[in-house]
Coordinates of N, CA, C and O in Angstrom, one line a residue:
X1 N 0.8 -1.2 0.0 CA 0.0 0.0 0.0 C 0.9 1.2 0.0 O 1.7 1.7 0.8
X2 N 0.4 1.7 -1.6 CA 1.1 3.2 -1.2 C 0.4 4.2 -0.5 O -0.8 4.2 -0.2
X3 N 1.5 5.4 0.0 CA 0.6 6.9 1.4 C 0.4 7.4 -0.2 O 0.6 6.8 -1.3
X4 N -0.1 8.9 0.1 CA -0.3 9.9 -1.1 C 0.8 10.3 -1.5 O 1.0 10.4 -2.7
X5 N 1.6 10.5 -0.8 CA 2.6 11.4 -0.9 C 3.6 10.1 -1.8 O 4.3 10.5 -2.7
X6 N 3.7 9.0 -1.6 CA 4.3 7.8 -2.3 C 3.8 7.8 -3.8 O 4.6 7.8 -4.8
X7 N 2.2 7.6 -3.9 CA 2.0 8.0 -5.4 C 2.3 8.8 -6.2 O 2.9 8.6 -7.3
X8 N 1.7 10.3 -5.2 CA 2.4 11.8 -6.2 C 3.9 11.6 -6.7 O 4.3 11.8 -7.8
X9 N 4.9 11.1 -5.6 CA 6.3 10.8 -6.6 C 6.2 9.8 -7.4 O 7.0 10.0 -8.3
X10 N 5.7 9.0 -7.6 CA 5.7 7.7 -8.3 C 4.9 8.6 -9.8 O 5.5 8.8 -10.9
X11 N 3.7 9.2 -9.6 CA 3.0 9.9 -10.7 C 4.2 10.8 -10.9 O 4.5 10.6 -12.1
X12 N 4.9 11.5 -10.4 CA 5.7 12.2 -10.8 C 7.1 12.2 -11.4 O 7.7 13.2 -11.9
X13 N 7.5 11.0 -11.1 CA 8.6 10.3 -11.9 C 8.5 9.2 -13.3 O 9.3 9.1 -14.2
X14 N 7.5 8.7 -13.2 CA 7.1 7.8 -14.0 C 6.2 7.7 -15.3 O 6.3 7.1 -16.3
X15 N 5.0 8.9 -14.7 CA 4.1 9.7 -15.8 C 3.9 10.7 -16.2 O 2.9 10.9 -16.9
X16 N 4.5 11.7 -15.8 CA 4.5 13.5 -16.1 C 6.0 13.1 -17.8 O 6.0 13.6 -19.0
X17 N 6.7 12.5 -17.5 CA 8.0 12.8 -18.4 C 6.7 11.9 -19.3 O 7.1 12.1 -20.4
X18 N 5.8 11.3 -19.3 CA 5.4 10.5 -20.6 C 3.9 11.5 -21.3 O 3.3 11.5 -22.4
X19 N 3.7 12.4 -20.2 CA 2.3 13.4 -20.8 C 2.6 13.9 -22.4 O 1.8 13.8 -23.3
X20 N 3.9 14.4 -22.6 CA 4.0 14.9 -24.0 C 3.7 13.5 -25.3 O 2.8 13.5 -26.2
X21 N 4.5 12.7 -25.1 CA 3.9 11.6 -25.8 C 2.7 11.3 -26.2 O 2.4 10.8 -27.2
X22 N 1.7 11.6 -24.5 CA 1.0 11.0 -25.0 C -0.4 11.9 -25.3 O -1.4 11.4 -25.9
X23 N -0.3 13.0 -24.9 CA -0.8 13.9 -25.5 C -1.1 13.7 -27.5 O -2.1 13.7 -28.2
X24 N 0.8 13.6 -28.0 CA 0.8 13.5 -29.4 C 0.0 12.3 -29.9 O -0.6 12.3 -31.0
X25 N -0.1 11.1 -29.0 CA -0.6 9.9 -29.4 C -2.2 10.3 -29.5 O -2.9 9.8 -30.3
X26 N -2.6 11.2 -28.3 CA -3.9 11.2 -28.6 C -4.6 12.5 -29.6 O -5.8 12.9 -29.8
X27 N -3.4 12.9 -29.9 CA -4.2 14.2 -30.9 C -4.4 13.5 -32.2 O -5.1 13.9 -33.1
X28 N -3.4 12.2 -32.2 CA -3.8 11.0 -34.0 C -4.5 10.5 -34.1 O -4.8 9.7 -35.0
X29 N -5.4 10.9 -33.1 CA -6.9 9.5 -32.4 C -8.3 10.3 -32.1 O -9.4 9.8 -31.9
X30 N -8.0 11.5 -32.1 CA -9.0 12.3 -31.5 C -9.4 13.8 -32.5 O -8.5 14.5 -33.1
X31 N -10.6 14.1 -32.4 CA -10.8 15.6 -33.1 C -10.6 16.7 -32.8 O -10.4 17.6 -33.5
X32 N -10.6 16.6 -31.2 CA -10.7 18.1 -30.8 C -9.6 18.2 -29.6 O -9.5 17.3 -28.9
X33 N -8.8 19.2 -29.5 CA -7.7 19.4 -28.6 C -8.6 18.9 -27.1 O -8.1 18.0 -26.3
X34 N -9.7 19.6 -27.0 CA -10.2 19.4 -25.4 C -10.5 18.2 -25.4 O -10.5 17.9 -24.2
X35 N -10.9 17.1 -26.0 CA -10.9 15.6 -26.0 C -9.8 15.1 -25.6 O -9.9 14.0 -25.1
X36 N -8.7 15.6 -25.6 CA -7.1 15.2 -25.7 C -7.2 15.4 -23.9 O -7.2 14.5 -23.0
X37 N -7.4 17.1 -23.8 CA -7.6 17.5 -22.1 C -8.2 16.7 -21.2 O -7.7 16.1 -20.2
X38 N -9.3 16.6 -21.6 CA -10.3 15.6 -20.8 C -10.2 14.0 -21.1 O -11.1 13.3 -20.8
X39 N -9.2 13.5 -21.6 CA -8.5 12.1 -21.4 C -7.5 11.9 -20.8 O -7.4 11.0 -19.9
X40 N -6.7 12.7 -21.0 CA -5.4 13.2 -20.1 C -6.2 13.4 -18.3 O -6.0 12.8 -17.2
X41 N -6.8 14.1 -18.6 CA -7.2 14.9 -17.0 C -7.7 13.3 -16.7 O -7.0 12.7 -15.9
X42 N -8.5 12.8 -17.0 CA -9.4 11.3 -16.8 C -8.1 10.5 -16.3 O -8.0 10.0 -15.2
X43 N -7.1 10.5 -17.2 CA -6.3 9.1 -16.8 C -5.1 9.6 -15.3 O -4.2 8.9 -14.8
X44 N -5.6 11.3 -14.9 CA -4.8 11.5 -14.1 C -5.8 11.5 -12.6 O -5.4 11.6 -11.5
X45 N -7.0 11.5 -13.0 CA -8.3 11.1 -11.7 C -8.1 9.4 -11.7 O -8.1 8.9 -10.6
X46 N -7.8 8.6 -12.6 CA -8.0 7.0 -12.3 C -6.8 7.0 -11.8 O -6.9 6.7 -10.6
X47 N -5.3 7.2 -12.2 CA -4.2 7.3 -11.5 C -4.4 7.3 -9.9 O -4.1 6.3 -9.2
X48 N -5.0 8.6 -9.4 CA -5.2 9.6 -8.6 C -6.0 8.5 -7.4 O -5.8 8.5 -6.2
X49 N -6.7 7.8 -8.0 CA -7.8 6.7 -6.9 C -7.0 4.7 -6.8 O -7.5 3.6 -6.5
X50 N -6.0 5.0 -7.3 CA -4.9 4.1 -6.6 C -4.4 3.8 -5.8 O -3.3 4.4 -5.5
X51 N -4.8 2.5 -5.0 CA -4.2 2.9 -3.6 C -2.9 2.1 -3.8 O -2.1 2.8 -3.3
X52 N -2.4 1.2 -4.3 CA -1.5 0.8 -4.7 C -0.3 0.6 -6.0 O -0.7 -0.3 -6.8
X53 N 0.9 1.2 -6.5 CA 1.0 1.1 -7.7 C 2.3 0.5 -7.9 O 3.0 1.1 -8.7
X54 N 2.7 -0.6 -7.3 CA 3.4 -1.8 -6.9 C 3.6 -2.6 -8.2 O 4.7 -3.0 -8.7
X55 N 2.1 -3.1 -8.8 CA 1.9 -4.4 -9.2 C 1.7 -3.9 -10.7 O 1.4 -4.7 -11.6
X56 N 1.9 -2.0 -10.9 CA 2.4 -1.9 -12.3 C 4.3 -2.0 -12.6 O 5.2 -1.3 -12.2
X57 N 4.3 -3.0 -13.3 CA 6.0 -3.0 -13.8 C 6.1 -2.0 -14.9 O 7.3 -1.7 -15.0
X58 N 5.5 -1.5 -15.7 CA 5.5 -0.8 -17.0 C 4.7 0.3 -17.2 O 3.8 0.5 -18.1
X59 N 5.2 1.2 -16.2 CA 4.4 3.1 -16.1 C 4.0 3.3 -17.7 O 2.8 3.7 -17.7
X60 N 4.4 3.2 -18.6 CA 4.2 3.7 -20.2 C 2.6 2.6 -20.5 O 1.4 2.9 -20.6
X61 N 3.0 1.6 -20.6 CA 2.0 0.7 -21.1 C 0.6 0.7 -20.0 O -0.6 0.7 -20.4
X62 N 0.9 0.8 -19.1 CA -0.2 1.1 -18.4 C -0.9 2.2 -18.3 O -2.0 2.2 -17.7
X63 N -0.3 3.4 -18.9 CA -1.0 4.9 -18.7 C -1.3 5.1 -20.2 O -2.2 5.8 -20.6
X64 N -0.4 4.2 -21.1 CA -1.4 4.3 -22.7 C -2.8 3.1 -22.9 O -3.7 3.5 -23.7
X65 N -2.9 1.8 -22.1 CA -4.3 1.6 -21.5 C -4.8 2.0 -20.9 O -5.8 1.3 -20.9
X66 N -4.9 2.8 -20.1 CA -6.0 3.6 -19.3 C -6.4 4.4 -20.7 O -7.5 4.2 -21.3
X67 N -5.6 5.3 -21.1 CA -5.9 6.0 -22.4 C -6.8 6.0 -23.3 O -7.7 6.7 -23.7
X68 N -6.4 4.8 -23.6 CA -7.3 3.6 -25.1 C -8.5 3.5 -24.3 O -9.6 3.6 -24.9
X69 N -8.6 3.2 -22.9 CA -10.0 2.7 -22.5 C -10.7 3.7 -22.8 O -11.7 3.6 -23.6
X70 N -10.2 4.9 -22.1 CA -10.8 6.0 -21.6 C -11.2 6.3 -23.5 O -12.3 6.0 -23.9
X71 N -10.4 6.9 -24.1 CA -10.9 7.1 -25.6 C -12.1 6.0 -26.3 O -13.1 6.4 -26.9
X72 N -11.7 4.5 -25.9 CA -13.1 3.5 -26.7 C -14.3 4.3 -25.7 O -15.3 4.5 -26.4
X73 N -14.3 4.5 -24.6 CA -15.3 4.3 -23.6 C -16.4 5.9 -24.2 O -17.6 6.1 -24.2
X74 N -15.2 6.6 -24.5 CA -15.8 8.0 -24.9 C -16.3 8.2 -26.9 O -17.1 8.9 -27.4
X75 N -15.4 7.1 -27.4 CA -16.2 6.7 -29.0 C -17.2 6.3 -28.8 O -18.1 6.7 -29.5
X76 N -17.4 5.1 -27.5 CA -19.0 4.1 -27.2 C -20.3 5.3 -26.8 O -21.4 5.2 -27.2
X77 N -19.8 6.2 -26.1 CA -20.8 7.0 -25.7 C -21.0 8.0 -26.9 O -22.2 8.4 -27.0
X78 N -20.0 8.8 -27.9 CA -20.2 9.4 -28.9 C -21.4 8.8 -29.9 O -22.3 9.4 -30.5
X79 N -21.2 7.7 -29.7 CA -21.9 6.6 -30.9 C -23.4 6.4 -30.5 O -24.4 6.4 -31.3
X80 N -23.6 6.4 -28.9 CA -25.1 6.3 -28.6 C -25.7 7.6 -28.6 O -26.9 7.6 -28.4
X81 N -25.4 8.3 -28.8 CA -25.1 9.9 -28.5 C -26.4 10.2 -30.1 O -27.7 10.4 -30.2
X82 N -25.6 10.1 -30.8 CA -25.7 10.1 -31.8 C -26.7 9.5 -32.6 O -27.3 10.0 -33.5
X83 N -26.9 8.2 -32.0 CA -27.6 7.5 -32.4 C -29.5 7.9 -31.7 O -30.6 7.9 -32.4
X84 N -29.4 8.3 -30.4 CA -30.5 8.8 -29.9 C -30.9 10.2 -30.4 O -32.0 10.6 -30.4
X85 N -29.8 10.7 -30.8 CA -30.0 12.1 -31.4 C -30.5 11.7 -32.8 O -29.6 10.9 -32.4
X86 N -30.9 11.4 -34.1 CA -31.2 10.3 -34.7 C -32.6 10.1 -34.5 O -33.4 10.5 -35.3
X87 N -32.9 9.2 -33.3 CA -34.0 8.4 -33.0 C -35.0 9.9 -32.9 O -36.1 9.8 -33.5
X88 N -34.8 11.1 -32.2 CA -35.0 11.6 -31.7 C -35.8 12.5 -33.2 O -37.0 12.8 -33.3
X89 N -34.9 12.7 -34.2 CA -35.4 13.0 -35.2 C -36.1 12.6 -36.4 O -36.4 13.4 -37.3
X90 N -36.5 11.2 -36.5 CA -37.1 10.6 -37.2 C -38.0 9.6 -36.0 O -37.7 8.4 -35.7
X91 N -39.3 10.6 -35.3 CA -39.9 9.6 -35.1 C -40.7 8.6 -35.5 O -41.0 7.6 -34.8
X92 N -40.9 9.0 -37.3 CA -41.8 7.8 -37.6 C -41.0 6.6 -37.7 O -41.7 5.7 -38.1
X93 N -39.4 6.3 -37.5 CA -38.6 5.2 -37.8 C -39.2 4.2 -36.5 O -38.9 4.3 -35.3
X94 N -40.1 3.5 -36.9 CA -41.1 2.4 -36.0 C -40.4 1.4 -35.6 O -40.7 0.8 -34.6
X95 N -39.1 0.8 -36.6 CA -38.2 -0.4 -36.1 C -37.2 -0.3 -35.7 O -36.7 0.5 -36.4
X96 N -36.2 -0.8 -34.8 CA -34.8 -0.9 -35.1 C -34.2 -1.6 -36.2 O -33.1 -1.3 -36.7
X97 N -35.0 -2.4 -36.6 CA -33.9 -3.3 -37.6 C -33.9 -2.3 -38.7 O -34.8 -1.4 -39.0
X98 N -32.3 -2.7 -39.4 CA -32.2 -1.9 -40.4 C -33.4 -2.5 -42.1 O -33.8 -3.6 -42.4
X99 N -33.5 -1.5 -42.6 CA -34.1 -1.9 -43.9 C -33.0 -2.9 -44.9 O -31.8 -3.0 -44.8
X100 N -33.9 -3.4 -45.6 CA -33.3 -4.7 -46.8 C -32.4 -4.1 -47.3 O -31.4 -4.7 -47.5
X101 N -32.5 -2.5 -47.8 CA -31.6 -2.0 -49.0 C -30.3 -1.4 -47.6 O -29.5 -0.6 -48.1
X102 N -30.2 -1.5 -46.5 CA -29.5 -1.0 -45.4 C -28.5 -2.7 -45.3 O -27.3 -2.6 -45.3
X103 N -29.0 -3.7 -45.2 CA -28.4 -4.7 -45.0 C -27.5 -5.1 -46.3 O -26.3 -5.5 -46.3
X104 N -28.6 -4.8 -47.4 CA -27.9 -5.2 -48.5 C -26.6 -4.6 -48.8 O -25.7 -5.1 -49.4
X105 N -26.7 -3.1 -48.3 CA -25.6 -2.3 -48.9 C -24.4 -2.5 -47.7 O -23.2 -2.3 -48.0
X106 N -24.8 -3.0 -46.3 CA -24.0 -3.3 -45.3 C -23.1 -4.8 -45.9 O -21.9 -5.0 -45.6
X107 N -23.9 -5.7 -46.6 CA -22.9 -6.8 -46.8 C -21.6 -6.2 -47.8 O -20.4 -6.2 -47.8
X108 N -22.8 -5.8 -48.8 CA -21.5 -5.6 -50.1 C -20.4 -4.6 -50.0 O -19.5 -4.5 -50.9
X109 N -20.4 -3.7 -48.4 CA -19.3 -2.7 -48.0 C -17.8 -4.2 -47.2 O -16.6 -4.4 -47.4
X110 N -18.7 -4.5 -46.4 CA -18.2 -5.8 -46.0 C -17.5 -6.6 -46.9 O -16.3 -6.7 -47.0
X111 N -18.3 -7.3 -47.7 CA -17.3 -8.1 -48.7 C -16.4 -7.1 -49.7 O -15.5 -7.5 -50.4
X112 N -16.8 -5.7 -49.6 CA -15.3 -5.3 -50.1 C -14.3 -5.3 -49.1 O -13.1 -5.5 -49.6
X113 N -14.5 -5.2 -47.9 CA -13.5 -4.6 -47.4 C -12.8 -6.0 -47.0 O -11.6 -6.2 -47.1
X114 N -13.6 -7.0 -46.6 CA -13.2 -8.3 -47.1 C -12.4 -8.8 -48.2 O -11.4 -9.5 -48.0
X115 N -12.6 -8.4 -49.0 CA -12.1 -8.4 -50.4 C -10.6 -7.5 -50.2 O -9.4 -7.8 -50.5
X116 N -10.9 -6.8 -49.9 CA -9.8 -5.7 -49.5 C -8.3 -5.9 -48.8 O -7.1 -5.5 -49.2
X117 N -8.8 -6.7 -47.5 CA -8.0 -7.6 -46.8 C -6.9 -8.9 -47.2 O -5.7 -9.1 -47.0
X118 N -8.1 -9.7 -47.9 CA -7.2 -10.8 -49.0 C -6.6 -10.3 -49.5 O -5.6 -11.0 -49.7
X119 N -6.6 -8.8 -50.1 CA -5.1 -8.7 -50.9 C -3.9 -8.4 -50.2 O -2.9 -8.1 -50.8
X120 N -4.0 -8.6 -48.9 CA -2.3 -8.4 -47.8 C -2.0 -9.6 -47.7 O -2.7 -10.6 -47.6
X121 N -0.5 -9.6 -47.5 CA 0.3 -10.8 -46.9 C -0.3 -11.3 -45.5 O -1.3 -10.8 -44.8
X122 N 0.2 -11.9 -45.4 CA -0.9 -12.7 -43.7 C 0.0 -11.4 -43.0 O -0.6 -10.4 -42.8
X123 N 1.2 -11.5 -42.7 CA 1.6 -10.4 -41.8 C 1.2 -9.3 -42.0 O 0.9 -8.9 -40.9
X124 N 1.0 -8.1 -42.9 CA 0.5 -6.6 -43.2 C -1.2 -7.0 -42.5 O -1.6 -6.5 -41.5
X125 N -1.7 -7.9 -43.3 CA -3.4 -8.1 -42.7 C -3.5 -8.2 -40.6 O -4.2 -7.8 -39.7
X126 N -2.4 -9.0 -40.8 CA -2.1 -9.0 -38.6 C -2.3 -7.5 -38.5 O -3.4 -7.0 -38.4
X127 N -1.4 -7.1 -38.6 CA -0.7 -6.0 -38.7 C -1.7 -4.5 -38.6 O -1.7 -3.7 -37.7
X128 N -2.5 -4.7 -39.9 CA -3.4 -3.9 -40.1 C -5.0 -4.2 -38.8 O -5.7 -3.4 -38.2
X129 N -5.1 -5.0 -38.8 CA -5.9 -5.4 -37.8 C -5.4 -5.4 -36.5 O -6.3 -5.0 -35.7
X130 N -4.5 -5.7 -36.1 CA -4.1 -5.0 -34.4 C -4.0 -3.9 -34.5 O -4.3 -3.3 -33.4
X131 N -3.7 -3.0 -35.6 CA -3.2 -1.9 -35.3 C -4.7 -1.0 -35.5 O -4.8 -0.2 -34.5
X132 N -6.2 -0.9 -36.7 CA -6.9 -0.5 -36.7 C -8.0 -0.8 -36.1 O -8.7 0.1 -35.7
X133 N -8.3 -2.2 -36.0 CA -9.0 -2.4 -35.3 C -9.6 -3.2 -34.2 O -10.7 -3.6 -33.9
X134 N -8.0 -3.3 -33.5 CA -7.6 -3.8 -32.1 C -6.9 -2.4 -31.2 O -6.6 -2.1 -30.0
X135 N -6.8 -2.0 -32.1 CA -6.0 -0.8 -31.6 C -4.7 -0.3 -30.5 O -4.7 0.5 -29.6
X136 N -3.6 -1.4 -31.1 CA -2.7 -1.8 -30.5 C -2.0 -0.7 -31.4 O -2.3 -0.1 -32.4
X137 N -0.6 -0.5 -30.4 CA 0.4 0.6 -30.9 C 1.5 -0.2 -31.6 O 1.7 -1.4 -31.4
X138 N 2.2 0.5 -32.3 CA 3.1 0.3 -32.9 C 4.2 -0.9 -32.0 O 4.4 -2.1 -32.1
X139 N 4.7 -0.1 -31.4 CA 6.0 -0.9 -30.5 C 5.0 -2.4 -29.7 O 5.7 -3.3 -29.4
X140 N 3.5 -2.7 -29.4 CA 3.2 -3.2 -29.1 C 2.9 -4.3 -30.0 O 2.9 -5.4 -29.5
X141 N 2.5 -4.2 -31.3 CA 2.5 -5.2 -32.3 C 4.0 -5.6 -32.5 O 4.3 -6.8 -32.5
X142 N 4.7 -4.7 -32.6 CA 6.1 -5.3 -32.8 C 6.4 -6.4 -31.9 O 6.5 -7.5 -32.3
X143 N 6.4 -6.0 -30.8 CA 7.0 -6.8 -29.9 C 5.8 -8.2 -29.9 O 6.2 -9.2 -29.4
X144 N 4.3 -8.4 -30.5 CA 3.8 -9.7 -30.2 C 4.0 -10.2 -31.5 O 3.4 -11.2 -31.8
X145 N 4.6 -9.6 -32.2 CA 4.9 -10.6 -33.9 C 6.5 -10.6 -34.0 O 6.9 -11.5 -34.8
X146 N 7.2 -10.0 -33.5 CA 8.3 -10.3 -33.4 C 9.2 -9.4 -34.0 O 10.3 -9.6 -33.7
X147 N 8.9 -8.6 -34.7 CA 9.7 -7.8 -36.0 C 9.8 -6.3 -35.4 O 9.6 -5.9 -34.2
X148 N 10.3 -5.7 -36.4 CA 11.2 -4.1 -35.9 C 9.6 -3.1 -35.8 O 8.6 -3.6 -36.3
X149 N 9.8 -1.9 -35.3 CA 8.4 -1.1 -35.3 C 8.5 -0.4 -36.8 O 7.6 0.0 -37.5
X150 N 9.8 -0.3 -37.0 CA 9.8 0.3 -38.6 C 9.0 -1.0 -39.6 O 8.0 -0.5 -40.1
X151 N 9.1 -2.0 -39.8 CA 8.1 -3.4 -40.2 C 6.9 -2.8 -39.6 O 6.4 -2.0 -40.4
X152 N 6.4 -2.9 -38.8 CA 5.1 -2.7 -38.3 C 5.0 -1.2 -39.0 O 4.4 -1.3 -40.1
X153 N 5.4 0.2 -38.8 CA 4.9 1.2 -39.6 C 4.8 1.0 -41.0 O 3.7 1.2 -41.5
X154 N 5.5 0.7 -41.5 CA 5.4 0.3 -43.2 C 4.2 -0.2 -43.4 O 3.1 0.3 -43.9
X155 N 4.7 -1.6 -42.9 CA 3.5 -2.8 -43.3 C 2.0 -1.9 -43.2 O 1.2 -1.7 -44.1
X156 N 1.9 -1.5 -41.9 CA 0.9 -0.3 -41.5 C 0.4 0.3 -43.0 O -0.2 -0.2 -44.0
X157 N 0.8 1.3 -42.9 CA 0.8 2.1 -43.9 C 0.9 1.9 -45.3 O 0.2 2.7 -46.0
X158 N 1.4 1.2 -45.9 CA 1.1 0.6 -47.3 C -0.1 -0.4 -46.7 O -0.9 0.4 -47.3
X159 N -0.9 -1.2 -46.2 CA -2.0 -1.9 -46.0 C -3.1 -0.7 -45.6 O -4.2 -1.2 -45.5
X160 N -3.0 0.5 -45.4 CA -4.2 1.0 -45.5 C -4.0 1.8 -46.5 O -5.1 2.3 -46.7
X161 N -3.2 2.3 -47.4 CA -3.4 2.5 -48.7 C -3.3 2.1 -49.6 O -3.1 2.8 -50.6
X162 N -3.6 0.6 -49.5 CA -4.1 -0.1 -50.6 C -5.5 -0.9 -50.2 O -6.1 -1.6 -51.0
X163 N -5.8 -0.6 -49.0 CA -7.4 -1.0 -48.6 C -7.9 0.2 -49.0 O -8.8 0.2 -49.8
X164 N -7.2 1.7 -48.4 CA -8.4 2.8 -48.7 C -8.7 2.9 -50.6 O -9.7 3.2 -51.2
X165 N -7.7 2.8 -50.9 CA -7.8 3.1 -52.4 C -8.5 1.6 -53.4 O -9.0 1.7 -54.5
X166 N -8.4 0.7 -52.7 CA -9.1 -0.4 -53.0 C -10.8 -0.4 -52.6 O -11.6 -1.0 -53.4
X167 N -11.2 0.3 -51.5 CA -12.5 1.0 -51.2 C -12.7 1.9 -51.8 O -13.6 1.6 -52.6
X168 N -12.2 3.4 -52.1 CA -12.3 4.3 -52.6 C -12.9 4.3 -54.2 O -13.7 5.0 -54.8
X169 N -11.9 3.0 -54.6 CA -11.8 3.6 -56.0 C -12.5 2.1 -56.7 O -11.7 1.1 -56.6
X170 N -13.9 1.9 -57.3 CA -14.1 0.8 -57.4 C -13.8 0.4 -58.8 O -14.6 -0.5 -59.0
X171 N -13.0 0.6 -59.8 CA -11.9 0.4 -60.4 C -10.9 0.0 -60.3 O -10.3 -0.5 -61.3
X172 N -10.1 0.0 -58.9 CA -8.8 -0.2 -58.4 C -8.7 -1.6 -58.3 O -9.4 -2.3 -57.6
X173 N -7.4 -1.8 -59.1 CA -6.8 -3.7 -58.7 C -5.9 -3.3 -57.5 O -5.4 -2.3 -57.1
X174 N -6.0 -4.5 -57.2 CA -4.7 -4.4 -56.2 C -3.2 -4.6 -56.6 O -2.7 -5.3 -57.5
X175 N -2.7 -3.7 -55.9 CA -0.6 -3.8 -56.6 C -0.1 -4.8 -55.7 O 0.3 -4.4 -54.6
X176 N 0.0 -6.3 -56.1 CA 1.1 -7.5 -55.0 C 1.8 -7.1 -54.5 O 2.2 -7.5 -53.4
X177 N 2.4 -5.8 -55.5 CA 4.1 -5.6 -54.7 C 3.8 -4.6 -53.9 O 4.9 -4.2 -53.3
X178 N 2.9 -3.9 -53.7 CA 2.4 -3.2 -51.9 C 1.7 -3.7 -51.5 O 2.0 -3.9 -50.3
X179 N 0.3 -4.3 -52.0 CA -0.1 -5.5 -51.1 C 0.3 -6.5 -50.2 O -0.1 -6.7 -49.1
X180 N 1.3 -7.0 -51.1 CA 2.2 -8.5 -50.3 C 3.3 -7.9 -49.9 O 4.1 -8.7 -49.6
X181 N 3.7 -6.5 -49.9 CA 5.1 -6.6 -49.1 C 6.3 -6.6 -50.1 O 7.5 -6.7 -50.0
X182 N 5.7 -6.4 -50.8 CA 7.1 -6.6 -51.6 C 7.8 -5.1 -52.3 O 7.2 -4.2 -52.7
X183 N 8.7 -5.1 -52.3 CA 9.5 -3.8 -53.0 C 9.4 -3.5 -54.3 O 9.7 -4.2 -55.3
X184 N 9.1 -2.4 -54.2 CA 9.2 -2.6 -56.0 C 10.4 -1.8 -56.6 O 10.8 -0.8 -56.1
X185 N 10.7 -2.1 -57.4 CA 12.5 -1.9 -58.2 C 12.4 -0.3 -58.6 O 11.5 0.4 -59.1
X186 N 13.8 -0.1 -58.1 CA 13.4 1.6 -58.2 C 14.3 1.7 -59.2 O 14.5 2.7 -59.7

């Protein structure tokens, strides 16, 4: 059991030198600066109601999950938000379920993006998926697949621009040699 005065040093050696980081990490993730404030402020009230901070070995990784929670927890509530605001304006919408031409057009977004996916190497497709929508960081996919964070940014980043432009553009073939990883001859 830590006193207060044990925490405040521990908060003050271990997560004040990491606020700038993570500040930047959450301005890539978020729209509005005061979203950034009030996650930051959030992960420094959950800090703040710790009576123990012993049984964290890894100050960085544990104040970028609280982070992520705090951010899904605040997408989950944007989304109902929205959704009641919505309800609110179309009262004659009598059902929840979506309409036939809502489902229909929900599959065939799906099997593109489906479609979209098959064109990555098994590793860019991991990759792309911890990182979009598992929402795992960089140095943290690295280290559960084994490879460098520069592999992981790459891979990253050529697999969503050849998904977005594969979505975007319904013309567009896929290029193997950014698809699968491969270099192309300069």
């Amino acid at each position: 059991m830590n006193t207060r005065e044990e925490l405040a040093a521990w908060v003050g050696r271990e997560i004040l030198p990491l606020e700038r980081d993570l500040r930047s990490w959450l301005r890539r993730r978020v729209a509005s600066p005061s979203d950034v404030e009030d996650i930051v402020q959030e992960c420094y009230c959950r800090l703040a109601r710790l009576h123990d901070v012993t049984h964290i070995t890894q100050p960085r990784a544990y104040l970028y999950t609280v982070a992520r929670n705090i951010l899904q927890n605040q997408l989950r509530s944007a989304r109902v938000v929205r959704l009641e605001a919505l309800a609110e304006l179309d009262m004659e919408w009598s059902s929840d379920d979506p309409s036939p031409e809502d489902v229909v057009m929900a599959r065939s977004e799906l099997g593109r993006v489906q479609a979209a996916l098959a064109t990555l190497s098994d590793r860019a497709r991991a990759i792309f998926i911890m990182r979009r929508l598992e929402g795992m960081s960089q140095r943290e996919i690295a280290q559960t697949m084994g490879v460098s964070e520069a592999v992981v940014e790459n891979d990253a980043s050529r697999s969503l621009r050849a998904i977005l432009r594969l979505l975007t553009d319904p013309d567009a073939v896929a290029e193997p040699g950014l698809a699968r990883g491969k270099r192309r001859n300069a």
